[in-house]
């Protein structure tokens, strides 16, 4: 079997590497229009960081796993074509700020229709608005090929940072297809690929729209749990309850469950906000404004949490951070990834820059160029000198030296076991610590001399 994947990003790269690893009889070609990205996939330094990914790519690359920019050739050769291109939120025209930008998806569909002779199975893997498969089908059907194309929806549920683990042992694989004989055959063909390592009872098949909607719904439900617990964190700070204790107490109810109840400075990542906004747009366009408003609130609560964090910092630091040096621990949207898309760190840092604070940022995996680009700042000033507002540190100790405050914005494991005593001694007094992820023990931090604050803890603003 020959498979082509269009889009060598956070979804396409790891997913196809695992399929190639588990299915030695499959020839897997991952293609992308971005030459630099493909070169990285073919080098020792992969473009994305995911635990376990290096080993899997290096073990299969050149055998049955190939990365290339020859999009047309590999589309032609393939039996199954996965579309794994990005679908950011539209920032222009109709639906700006909520609808998904389908430019890249449509470009792929048109390319496939132009170069392939039909008979191929085209799989949507990117998260898409419900009924996108219908638009893809229209493009393919207009080609009038002898054997029609079959469009399937096979949403990806992997989370970054645990992508390889999630792909090797998924909770389920979801495949949606047309409820026709040819549709069922296409679904079965794709199911047989996954069945090489996933048990059949975990492979769920549905119609196309159910599959597309399930992906949006899963992300909306997960994000809703975080916004719910974050809203409770605000009440905890006001009342003296402790949000971790509340989360633990409610999470032991088997109907609620313990996962995704960790209060934080706000959820980030490329999916949650985009998918909820997508759902909101769908509801609005289907004349369901109350449903749209219900889900919109999940995003509003997340925005509130990010802003609330920066405001609380300001309040604790005598209502000013102007010209104060703030050490930022972590910039990625979660640990074990170099991805910063929608990271809460971007919003908190921007708020602090507006207050004219100086930032010393340390993240173990995010590049200097990425941080400056996310913050909309130039690394060098016009006269060639370094940007005075932002310094990137190579380690947390350097970042914190002479700083007024530390903010922990990503839950990297290394932040749990730093020598906080010497860090505190190297800082200006009073030495503030704001833990946006609740990774350190605040009582211990207090005993080391920090004025320590965490989300949903009574010491906030004390
Ligand atoms: C998410 C979904 O989990 C995944 O199934 C889907 O395929 C893509 O979107 P991802 O965005 O990679 O995955 O990471 P996830 O682990 O879901 O975390 C998203 C954000 O929520 C992160 O910023 C994380 O720090 C935050 N989070 C998560 C919390 O603040 N509290 C929690 O309890 C869990
Ligand atoms: P995701 O997190 O959804 O995987 P990424 O942005 O990491 O998103 O990856 C999407 C990839 O798709 C990018 O590398 C981009 O260059 C690629 N891409 C976008 N449009 C096309 C296209 N028409 N043909 C081939 N590759 C494309």
XYZ file of C-alpha atoms and ligand atoms in Angstrom:
523
model
C 0.000 0.000 0.000
C 1.202 3.491 -0.784
C 0.202 6.379 1.449
C 0.884 10.072 0.904
C 0.473 12.660 3.638
C 0.217 16.312 2.644
C 1.558 18.521 5.474
C 4.636 17.660 7.545
C 3.663 19.495 10.737
C 2.862 18.600 14.341
C 0.069 16.258 13.223
C 1.317 14.845 9.899
C 4.921 14.177 10.958
C 4.390 12.093 14.116
C 1.216 10.347 12.854
C 2.774 9.140 9.624
C 6.015 8.150 11.353
C 4.034 5.885 13.691
C 1.940 4.388 10.861
C 5.147 3.661 8.904
C 6.693 2.132 12.036
C 3.731 -0.146 12.692
C 3.010 -1.049 9.049
C 6.254 -2.095 7.325
C 4.276 -3.078 4.193
C 3.121 0.527 3.738
C 5.268 2.997 1.802
C 4.762 6.357 3.454
C 5.601 9.633 1.708
C 5.148 12.778 3.787
C 5.138 15.836 1.523
C 5.135 19.559 2.198
C 5.561 22.728 0.150
C 7.946 24.064 2.773
C 11.412 22.945 1.623
C 13.122 24.012 4.865
C 10.723 21.895 6.910
C 11.284 18.837 4.706
C 15.062 19.339 4.951
C 14.731 19.325 8.738
C 12.707 16.099 8.675
C 15.537 14.574 6.617
C 18.242 15.829 9.008
C 19.397 14.893 12.517
C 17.523 17.855 13.993
C 13.776 17.246 13.449
C 11.589 20.358 13.148
C 9.426 19.410 16.121
C 10.273 18.107 19.540
C 8.199 15.164 20.789
C 9.424 12.570 23.281
C 10.163 9.299 21.428
C 9.777 10.786 17.951
C 13.483 10.912 17.054
C 13.922 7.167 17.523
C 10.859 6.249 15.468
C 11.721 8.601 12.592
C 15.373 7.588 12.483
C 14.514 3.855 12.587
C 12.135 4.051 9.600
C 13.360 6.959 7.493
C 14.728 5.775 4.131
C 13.099 2.340 4.586
C 9.364 2.917 4.238
C 9.167 6.517 5.507
C 10.154 9.386 3.203
C 9.926 13.179 3.455
C 9.793 15.144 0.212
C 8.563 18.282 -1.549
C 7.505 16.349 -4.624
C 3.815 16.731 -3.842
C 2.394 15.818 -7.275
C 4.416 12.661 -7.787
C 3.468 11.202 -4.422
C -0.197 12.131 -4.808
C -0.203 10.202 -8.101
C 1.371 7.087 -6.587
C -0.788 6.935 -3.466
C -3.761 4.699 -2.653
C -4.615 6.769 0.405
C -3.906 10.514 0.758
C -4.010 12.133 4.185
C -4.532 15.897 4.356
C -2.692 17.224 7.411
C -2.314 20.912 6.601
C -2.963 23.691 9.073
C -6.404 25.264 9.462
C -5.878 28.434 11.521
C -8.734 30.698 12.615
C -9.598 33.136 9.837
C -8.356 36.651 10.523
C -10.067 38.367 7.605
C -13.428 38.626 5.834
C -16.549 36.619 6.681
C -16.170 34.709 9.948
C -12.953 36.559 10.899
C -11.961 35.607 14.452
C -14.038 32.416 14.547
C -14.306 30.477 11.260
C -11.450 28.245 10.092
C -9.310 29.362 7.205
C -9.745 26.603 4.659
C -7.415 28.067 2.030
C -4.752 25.390 2.564
C -7.250 22.527 2.573
C -8.876 23.707 -0.623
C -5.486 24.156 -2.298
C -4.670 20.526 -1.428
C -8.003 19.238 -2.719
C -7.574 21.103 -6.000
C -4.025 19.790 -6.368
C -5.212 16.221 -5.779
C -8.082 16.658 -8.241
C -5.682 18.025 -10.841
C -2.931 15.421 -10.677
C -4.717 12.200 -9.621
C -6.876 10.040 -11.826
C -9.539 9.238 -9.247
C -10.129 6.118 -7.232
C -8.115 7.463 -4.324
C -9.151 7.607 -0.716
C -8.678 11.152 0.628
C -8.581 11.411 4.399
C -9.195 14.630 6.342
C -6.979 14.544 9.379
C -6.835 18.250 10.158
C -9.653 19.514 12.369
C -12.249 20.981 10.098
C -15.682 22.535 10.260
C -18.502 20.048 9.911
C -19.420 19.459 6.270
C -15.939 20.247 4.889
C -15.855 16.728 3.456
C -18.832 17.736 1.334
C -16.872 20.655 -0.156
C -13.914 18.366 -0.849
C -16.214 15.896 -2.580
C -17.597 18.670 -4.784
C -14.096 19.546 -5.948
C -13.313 15.898 -6.701
C -16.651 15.164 -8.353
C -16.166 18.113 -10.709
C -13.187 16.223 -12.199
C -15.458 13.477 -13.571
C -12.894 10.695 -13.114
C -13.754 7.092 -14.010
C -13.597 5.858 -10.429
C -14.779 8.489 -7.929
C -12.666 9.664 -5.002
C -13.756 8.616 -1.520
C -13.494 11.219 1.234
C -13.043 10.045 4.833
C -12.813 11.953 8.092
C -10.217 10.543 10.496
C -9.623 13.194 13.157
C -6.446 13.129 15.178
C -6.749 13.019 18.951
C -3.048 13.101 19.849
C -1.918 15.719 22.332
C 1.424 17.411 21.807
C 4.112 16.330 24.229
C 2.633 12.809 24.311
C 2.027 12.409 20.558
C 3.998 9.189 20.082
C 2.496 7.576 23.187
C -1.025 8.635 22.118
C -0.504 7.284 18.593
C 0.933 3.969 19.732
C -1.834 3.387 22.249
C -4.868 5.501 21.330
C -8.102 5.557 23.360
C -9.873 5.189 20.017
C -9.478 5.745 16.291
C -12.421 7.475 14.658
C -13.200 7.023 10.973
C -16.169 8.660 9.284
C -17.219 7.826 5.750
C -20.086 7.943 3.335
C -22.772 5.386 4.107
C -22.557 3.685 0.705
C -20.925 0.475 -0.443
C -17.882 2.324 -1.790
C -17.785 4.490 1.341
C -17.843 1.456 3.619
C -15.072 -0.186 1.588
C -12.901 2.936 1.955
C -13.538 3.042 5.697
C -12.530 -0.615 5.953
C -9.351 -0.038 3.960
C -8.227 2.715 6.337
C -9.390 0.724 9.386
C -7.193 -2.180 8.251
C -4.128 0.099 8.444
C -4.830 1.015 12.081
C -5.833 -2.570 12.906
C -2.145 -3.500 12.500
C -1.660 -2.245 16.077
C -4.995 -0.963 17.439
C -7.614 -3.474 18.556
C -10.774 -3.488 16.451
C -13.063 -2.539 19.332
C -11.206 0.779 19.568
C -11.788 1.622 15.915
C -15.064 3.544 15.795
C -16.763 4.119 12.458
C -19.468 6.735 11.881
C -20.904 8.830 9.102
C -18.794 11.758 7.890
C -20.534 14.547 9.780
C -20.562 12.690 13.108
C -16.830 12.150 12.826
C -16.106 15.793 11.982
C -18.363 17.031 14.781
C -16.937 14.564 17.336
C -13.487 16.086 17.010
C -14.756 19.610 17.665
C -16.902 18.347 20.525
C -14.062 16.419 22.192
C -11.833 19.499 22.224
C -14.690 21.751 23.355
C -15.469 19.421 26.294
C -11.802 19.197 27.344
C -11.310 22.962 27.155
C -14.591 23.499 29.008
C -13.264 21.487 31.965
C -10.186 23.715 32.167
C -12.231 26.913 31.942
C -14.600 25.537 34.589
C -11.808 24.791 37.059
C -10.094 28.100 36.226
C -13.319 29.954 37.027
C -13.375 28.141 40.371
C -9.726 29.154 40.953
C -10.877 32.784 41.030
C -13.470 31.971 43.700
C -10.862 30.011 45.661
C -8.542 33.004 45.771
C -11.388 35.158 47.062
C -12.644 32.710 49.671
C -9.631 30.858 51.016
C -10.478 27.500 49.449
C -7.643 25.730 47.602
C -8.365 24.899 43.972
C -6.169 21.765 43.924
C -8.109 20.405 46.891
C -11.408 21.212 45.200
C -10.238 19.573 41.951
C -9.116 16.469 43.812
C -12.358 16.273 45.775
C -14.595 16.541 42.719
C -12.336 14.418 40.507
C -12.793 11.368 42.726
C -16.443 11.294 41.679
C -16.267 8.680 38.932
C -18.848 10.609 36.938
C -16.498 13.610 36.813
C -13.071 11.914 36.761
C -9.689 13.429 37.667
C -8.266 14.448 34.271
C -8.139 17.957 32.806
C -8.959 19.591 36.106
C -5.612 21.289 36.673
C -6.115 25.004 37.067
C -3.615 27.045 35.105
C -2.797 30.430 33.674
C -4.999 29.353 30.747
C -5.077 26.696 28.075
C -3.101 27.214 24.878
C -2.175 25.167 21.836
C -3.298 25.188 18.253
C -6.547 23.304 18.832
C -8.742 24.277 21.761
C -9.491 27.900 21.018
C -9.620 27.343 17.257
C -11.997 24.401 17.536
C -14.356 26.093 19.978
C -14.467 29.197 17.787
C -15.199 26.897 14.897
C -18.084 25.366 16.815
C -19.334 28.849 17.696
C -19.228 29.850 14.037
C -21.127 26.724 13.031
C -23.820 27.360 15.654
C -24.184 30.979 14.575
C -24.452 30.029 10.933
C -27.049 27.348 11.684
C -29.167 29.901 13.592
C -28.330 28.657 17.099
C -27.088 31.825 18.872
C -27.724 30.454 22.412
C -25.585 27.393 21.713
C -22.912 29.614 20.167
C -22.889 31.870 23.243
C -22.638 28.864 25.583
C -19.390 27.671 23.968
C -18.014 31.175 23.387
C -17.953 31.566 27.153
C -15.268 28.843 27.447
C -12.877 31.007 25.411
C -13.892 34.175 27.255
C -13.103 32.517 30.595
C -9.679 31.526 29.250
C -8.949 35.107 28.164
C -10.079 36.314 31.576
C -7.715 33.879 33.327
C -4.674 35.037 31.330
C -5.420 38.708 31.995
C -6.244 38.003 35.645
C -2.809 36.425 36.136
C -0.935 39.506 34.893
C -3.203 41.829 36.906
C -2.670 39.835 40.096
C 1.084 40.027 39.566
C 0.889 43.749 39.209
C -1.221 44.098 42.330
C 1.182 42.000 44.416
C 4.209 43.902 43.150
C 3.046 47.256 44.564
C 0.952 48.070 41.456
C 3.949 48.537 39.212
C 6.316 46.351 37.231
C 7.761 49.228 35.235
C 11.514 48.657 34.737
C 11.330 45.609 37.000
C 13.088 42.488 35.787
C 10.792 39.486 35.471
C 12.224 35.992 34.944
C 9.865 33.942 32.779
C 10.205 30.175 33.270
C 8.694 28.410 30.253
C 7.230 29.752 27.041
C 5.752 26.652 25.304
C 1.983 26.132 25.671
C 2.634 22.972 27.712
C 5.624 20.868 28.709
C 7.493 18.503 26.369
C 6.827 20.493 23.213
C 8.534 23.381 21.409
C 5.144 24.603 20.170
C 4.093 28.080 21.314
C 0.863 28.490 19.364
C -1.676 30.316 21.584
C 0.609 29.801 24.593
C -0.649 31.680 27.657
C 2.967 32.875 28.052
C 2.581 35.078 24.973
C -0.373 36.941 26.464
C 1.111 37.316 29.935
C 4.436 38.540 28.517
C 2.681 41.025 26.223
C 0.723 42.436 29.181
C 3.961 42.808 31.157
C 5.752 44.457 28.223
C 2.900 46.952 28.019
C 3.622 47.780 31.645
C 7.252 48.353 30.593
C 8.722 45.417 32.484
C 12.006 43.806 31.391
C 11.661 40.103 30.602
C 14.329 37.418 30.962
C 12.871 34.342 29.310
C 14.015 30.734 29.618
C 12.421 27.747 27.898
C 14.266 24.466 27.372
C 12.973 23.879 23.815
C 11.566 27.069 22.287
C 13.954 28.978 20.007
C 14.949 32.614 20.545
C 13.586 33.568 17.098
C 10.196 32.045 17.962
C 9.906 33.976 21.231
C 10.714 37.335 19.618
C 8.321 36.618 16.757
C 5.484 35.600 19.110
C 5.953 38.786 21.128
C 6.057 40.938 17.981
C 9.489 42.278 18.941
C 12.722 42.668 16.979
C 15.839 41.004 18.397
C 17.998 43.948 17.371
C 17.228 47.649 17.520
C 17.804 49.988 14.576
C 21.271 50.944 15.859
C 22.249 47.244 16.010
C 22.033 46.964 19.801
C 20.069 44.178 21.535
C 16.375 44.715 22.293
C 16.522 46.103 25.856
C 13.110 44.703 26.857
C 13.639 40.991 26.262
C 16.625 38.798 27.045
C 16.677 35.063 26.346
C 18.525 33.039 28.975
C 20.167 29.635 28.490
C 19.220 28.438 31.961
C 16.740 29.372 34.701
C 19.454 30.513 37.137
C 20.748 33.183 34.744
C 17.171 34.254 33.967
C 16.400 34.805 37.664
C 19.611 36.582 38.671
C 18.823 40.083 40.003
C 15.178 39.660 38.996
C 12.272 41.037 41.034
C 9.994 38.135 40.211
C 9.820 34.699 38.635
C 6.745 33.549 36.754
C 6.337 29.861 35.936
C 4.259 29.638 32.754
C 5.001 26.098 31.507
C 5.046 22.997 33.693
C 8.443 21.669 32.494
C 9.605 18.930 34.893
C 12.960 20.656 35.432
C 11.186 23.565 37.172
C 10.109 21.213 39.973
C 13.641 20.438 41.090
C 15.649 23.655 40.744
C 17.798 24.964 43.597
C 15.225 27.595 44.536
C 17.191 28.555 47.645
C 20.130 29.859 45.643
C 17.759 31.312 43.044
C 15.966 33.278 45.761
C 19.282 34.504 47.190
C 20.348 35.782 43.769
C 17.199 37.914 43.348
C 16.227 41.433 44.412
C 14.100 41.777 47.535
C 11.289 41.047 48.035
C 11.693 38.095 45.681
C 8.299 37.280 44.146
C 7.349 33.926 42.675
C 4.137 33.463 40.670
C 3.381 29.896 39.724
C 0.936 29.861 36.800
C 0.945 26.055 36.639
C 1.133 25.096 40.296
C 4.358 23.116 39.762
C 6.146 24.079 42.983
C 5.072 23.841 46.610
C 4.162 27.378 47.637
C 4.682 26.739 51.343
C 8.189 25.484 50.649
C 8.854 28.520 48.450
C 7.672 30.790 51.252
C 10.016 29.084 53.693
C 12.886 29.738 51.265
C 12.147 33.462 51.375
C 9.942 33.980 48.341
C 6.757 36.021 48.376
C 5.067 33.079 46.645
C 1.731 33.036 44.824
C -0.098 30.360 42.880
C -3.356 30.129 40.990
C -6.356 29.441 43.192
C -4.338 29.702 46.400
C -5.129 31.984 49.318
C -1.669 33.553 49.360
C -2.530 35.351 46.133
C -2.578 39.061 46.717
C -2.051 38.649 50.470
C -5.521 18.908 22.467
C -6.332 17.622 22.737
O -6.010 17.114 24.036
C -6.035 16.584 21.669
O -6.846 15.433 21.854
C -6.310 17.193 20.290
O -5.968 16.275 19.278
C -5.513 18.469 20.105
O -5.795 19.382 21.170
P -2.988 19.656 22.866
O -3.496 21.035 22.549
O -1.792 19.157 22.132
O -4.139 18.579 22.594
O -2.639 19.563 24.435
P -3.510 19.343 25.772
O -2.777 18.374 26.611
O -4.926 19.036 25.500
O -3.389 20.754 26.499
C -4.005 21.927 25.985
C -3.803 23.092 26.940
O -4.571 22.915 28.127
C -2.348 23.267 27.409
O -2.027 24.646 27.434
C -2.367 22.674 28.799
O -1.362 23.193 29.624
C -3.756 23.093 29.276
N -4.282 22.256 30.373
C -4.471 20.918 30.171
C -4.614 22.851 31.578
O -4.451 24.060 31.760
N -5.138 22.064 32.586
C -5.353 20.724 32.424
O -5.843 20.086 33.379
C -4.995 20.134 31.185
P -0.591 21.004 12.389
O -0.374 21.322 13.845
O -2.048 20.977 12.010
O 0.141 19.787 11.937
P 1.452 22.683 11.135
O 1.410 24.152 10.837
O 2.441 22.168 12.114
O -0.038 22.279 11.548
O 1.696 21.876 9.763
C 0.986 22.066 8.586
C 1.941 21.891 7.394
O 1.167 21.881 6.182
C 2.974 23.009 7.221
O 4.280 22.463 7.248
C 2.644 23.627 5.831
O 3.808 23.999 5.105
C 1.940 22.463 5.149
N 1.068 22.866 4.029
C 0.135 23.846 4.017
N -0.468 23.907 2.822
C 0.084 22.957 2.032
C -0.122 22.510 0.670
N -1.037 23.070 -0.117
N 0.653 21.484 0.212
C 1.575 20.909 1.008
N 1.808 21.281 2.296
C 1.085 22.279 2.802
